mmCIF file with all atom_site columns, C-alpha atoms in Angstrom:
data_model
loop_
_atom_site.group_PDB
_atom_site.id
_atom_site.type_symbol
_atom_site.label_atom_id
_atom_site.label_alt_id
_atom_site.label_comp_id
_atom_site.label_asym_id
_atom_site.label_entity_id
_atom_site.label_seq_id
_atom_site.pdbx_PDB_ins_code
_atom_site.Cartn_x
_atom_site.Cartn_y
_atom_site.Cartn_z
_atom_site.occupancy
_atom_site.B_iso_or_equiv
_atom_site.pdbx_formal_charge
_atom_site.auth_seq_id
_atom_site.auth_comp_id
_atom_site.auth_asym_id
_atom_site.auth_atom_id
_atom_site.pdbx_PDB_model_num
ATOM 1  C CA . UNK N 1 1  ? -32.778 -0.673  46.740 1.00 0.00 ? 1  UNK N CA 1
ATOM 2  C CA . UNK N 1 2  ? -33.001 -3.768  49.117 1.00 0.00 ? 2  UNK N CA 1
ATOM 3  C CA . UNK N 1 3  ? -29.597 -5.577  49.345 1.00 0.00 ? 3  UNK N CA 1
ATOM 4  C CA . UNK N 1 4  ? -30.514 -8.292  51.662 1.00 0.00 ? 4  UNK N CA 1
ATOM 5  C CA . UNK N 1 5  ? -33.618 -9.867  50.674 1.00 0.00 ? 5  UNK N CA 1
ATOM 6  C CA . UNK N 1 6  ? -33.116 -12.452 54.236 1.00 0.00 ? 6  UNK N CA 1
ATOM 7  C CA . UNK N 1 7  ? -33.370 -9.354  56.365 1.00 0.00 ? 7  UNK N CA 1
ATOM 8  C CA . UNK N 1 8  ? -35.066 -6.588  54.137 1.00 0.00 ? 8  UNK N CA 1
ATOM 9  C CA . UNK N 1 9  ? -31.680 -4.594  54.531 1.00 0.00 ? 9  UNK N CA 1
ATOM 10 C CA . UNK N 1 10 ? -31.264 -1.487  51.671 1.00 0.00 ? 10 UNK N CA 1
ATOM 11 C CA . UNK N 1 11 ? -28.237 -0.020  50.530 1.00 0.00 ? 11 UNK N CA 1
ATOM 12 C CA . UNK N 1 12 ? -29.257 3.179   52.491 1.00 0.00 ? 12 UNK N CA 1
ATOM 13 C CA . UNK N 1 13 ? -29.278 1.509   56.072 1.00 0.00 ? 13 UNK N CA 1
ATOM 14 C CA . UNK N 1 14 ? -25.826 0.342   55.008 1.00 0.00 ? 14 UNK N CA 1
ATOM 15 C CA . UNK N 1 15 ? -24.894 3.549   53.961 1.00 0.00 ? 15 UNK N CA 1
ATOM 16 C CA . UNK N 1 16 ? -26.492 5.406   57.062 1.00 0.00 ? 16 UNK N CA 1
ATOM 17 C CA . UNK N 1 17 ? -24.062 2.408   59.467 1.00 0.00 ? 17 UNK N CA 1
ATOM 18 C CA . UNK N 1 18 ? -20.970 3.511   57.446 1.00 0.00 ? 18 UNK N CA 1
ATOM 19 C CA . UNK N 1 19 ? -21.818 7.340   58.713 1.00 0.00 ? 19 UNK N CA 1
ATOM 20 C CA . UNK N 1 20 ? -22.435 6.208   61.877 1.00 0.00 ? 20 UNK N CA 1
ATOM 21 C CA . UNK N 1 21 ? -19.167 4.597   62.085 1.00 0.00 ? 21 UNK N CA 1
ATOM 22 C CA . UNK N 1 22 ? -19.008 0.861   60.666 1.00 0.00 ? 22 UNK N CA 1
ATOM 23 C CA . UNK N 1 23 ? -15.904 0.481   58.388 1.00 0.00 ? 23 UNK N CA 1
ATOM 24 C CA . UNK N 1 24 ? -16.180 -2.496  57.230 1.00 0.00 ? 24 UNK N CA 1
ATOM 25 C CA . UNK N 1 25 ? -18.890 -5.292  56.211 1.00 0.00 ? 25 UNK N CA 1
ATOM 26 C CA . UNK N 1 26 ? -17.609 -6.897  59.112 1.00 0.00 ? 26 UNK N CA 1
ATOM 27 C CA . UNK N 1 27 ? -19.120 -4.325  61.045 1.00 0.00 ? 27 UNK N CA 1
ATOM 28 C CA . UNK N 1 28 ? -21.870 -3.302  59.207 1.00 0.00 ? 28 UNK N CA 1
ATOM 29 C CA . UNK N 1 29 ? -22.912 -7.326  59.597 1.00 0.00 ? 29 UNK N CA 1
ATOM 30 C CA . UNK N 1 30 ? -23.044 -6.928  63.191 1.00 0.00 ? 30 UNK N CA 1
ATOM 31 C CA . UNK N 1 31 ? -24.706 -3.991  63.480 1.00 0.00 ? 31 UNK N CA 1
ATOM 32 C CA . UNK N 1 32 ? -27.532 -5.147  60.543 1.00 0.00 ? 32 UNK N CA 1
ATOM 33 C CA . UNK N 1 33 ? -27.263 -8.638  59.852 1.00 0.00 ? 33 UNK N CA 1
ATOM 34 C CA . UNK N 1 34 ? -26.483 -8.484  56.309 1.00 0.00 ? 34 UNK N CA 1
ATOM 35 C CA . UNK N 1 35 ? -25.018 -11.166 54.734 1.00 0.00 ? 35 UNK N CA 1
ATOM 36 C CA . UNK N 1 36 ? -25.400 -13.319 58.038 1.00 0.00 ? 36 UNK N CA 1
ATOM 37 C CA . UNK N 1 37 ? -28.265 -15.999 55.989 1.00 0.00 ? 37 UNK N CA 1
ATOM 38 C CA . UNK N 1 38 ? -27.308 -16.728 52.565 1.00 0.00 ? 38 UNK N CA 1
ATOM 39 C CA . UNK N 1 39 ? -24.802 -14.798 51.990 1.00 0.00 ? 39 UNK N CA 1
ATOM 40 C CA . UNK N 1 40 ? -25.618 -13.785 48.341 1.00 0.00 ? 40 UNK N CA 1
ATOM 41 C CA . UNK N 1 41 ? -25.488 -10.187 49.037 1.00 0.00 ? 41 UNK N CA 1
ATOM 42 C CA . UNK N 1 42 ? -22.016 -10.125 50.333 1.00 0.00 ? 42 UNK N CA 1
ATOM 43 C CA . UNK N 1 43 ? -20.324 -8.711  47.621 1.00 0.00 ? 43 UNK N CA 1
ATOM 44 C CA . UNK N 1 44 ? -22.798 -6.094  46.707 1.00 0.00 ? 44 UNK N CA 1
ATOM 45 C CA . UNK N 1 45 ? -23.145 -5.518  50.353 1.00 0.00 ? 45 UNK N CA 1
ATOM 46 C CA . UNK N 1 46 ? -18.894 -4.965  50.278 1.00 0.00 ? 46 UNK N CA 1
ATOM 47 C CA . UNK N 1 47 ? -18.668 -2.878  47.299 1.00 0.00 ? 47 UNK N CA 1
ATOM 48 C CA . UNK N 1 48 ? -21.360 -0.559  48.948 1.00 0.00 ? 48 UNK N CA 1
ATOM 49 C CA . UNK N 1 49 ? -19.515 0.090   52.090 1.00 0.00 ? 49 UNK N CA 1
ATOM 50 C CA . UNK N 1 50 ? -16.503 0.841   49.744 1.00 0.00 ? 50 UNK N CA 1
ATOM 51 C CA . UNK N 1 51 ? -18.290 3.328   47.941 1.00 0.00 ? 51 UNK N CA 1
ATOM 52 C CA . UNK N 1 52 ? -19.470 4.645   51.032 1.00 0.00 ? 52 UNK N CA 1
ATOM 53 C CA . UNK N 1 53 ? -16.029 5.345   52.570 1.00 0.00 ? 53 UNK N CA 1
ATOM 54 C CA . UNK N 1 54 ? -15.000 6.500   49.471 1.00 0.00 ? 54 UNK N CA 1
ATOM 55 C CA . UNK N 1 55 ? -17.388 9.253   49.379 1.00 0.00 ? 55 UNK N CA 1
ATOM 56 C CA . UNK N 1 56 ? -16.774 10.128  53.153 1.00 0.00 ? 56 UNK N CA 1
ATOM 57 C CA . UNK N 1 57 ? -14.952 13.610  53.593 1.00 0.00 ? 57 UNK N CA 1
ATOM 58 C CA . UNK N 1 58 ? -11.177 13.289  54.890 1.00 0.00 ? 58 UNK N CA 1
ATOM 59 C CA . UNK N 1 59 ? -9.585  14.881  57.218 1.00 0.00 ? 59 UNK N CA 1
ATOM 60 C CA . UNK N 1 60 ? -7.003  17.107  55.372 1.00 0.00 ? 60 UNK N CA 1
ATOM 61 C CA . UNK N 1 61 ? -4.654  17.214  59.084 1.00 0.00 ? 61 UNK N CA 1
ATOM 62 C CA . UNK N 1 62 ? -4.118  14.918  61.777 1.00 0.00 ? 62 UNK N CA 1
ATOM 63 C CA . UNK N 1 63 ? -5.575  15.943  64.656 1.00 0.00 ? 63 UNK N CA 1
ATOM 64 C CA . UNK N 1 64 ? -2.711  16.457  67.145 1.00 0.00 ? 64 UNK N CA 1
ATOM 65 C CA . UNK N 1 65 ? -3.455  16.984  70.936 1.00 0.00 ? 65 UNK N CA 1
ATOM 66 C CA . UNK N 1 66 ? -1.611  17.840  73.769 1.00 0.00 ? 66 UNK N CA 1
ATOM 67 C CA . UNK N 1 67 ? -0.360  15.596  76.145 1.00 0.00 ? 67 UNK N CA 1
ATOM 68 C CA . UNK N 1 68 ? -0.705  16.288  79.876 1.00 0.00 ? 68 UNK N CA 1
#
């Protein structure tokens, strides 16, 4: 579904930035532009990066490594 009607932005592209690494809609802005016109779709745009991260598999241990 499109999200951003300024910049033709969908929910997947935001979910596809939040795999690649954004975690935040601070990030996801700069890497899309969504939410950077109007504005409207900022909170939809915010709740779908939280769901995102939500859904993303944690790590169950810290990863430890060894200094040298």
């Amino acid at each position: 579904m499109y999200v951003c009607l300024c910049k033709g932005i969908t929910d997947s592209q935001i979910r596809t930035a939040v795999e690649e690494g954004a975690s935040s809609l601070r990030e996801v802005r700069a890497a899309l532009g969504v939410a950077s016109q109007c504005g409207k779709c900022g909170l939809l745009a915010r709740q779908i990066v939280r769901d995102a991260l939500a859904e993303m598999p944690q790590l169950e241990e810290p990863l430890y490594y060894a200094a040298t």
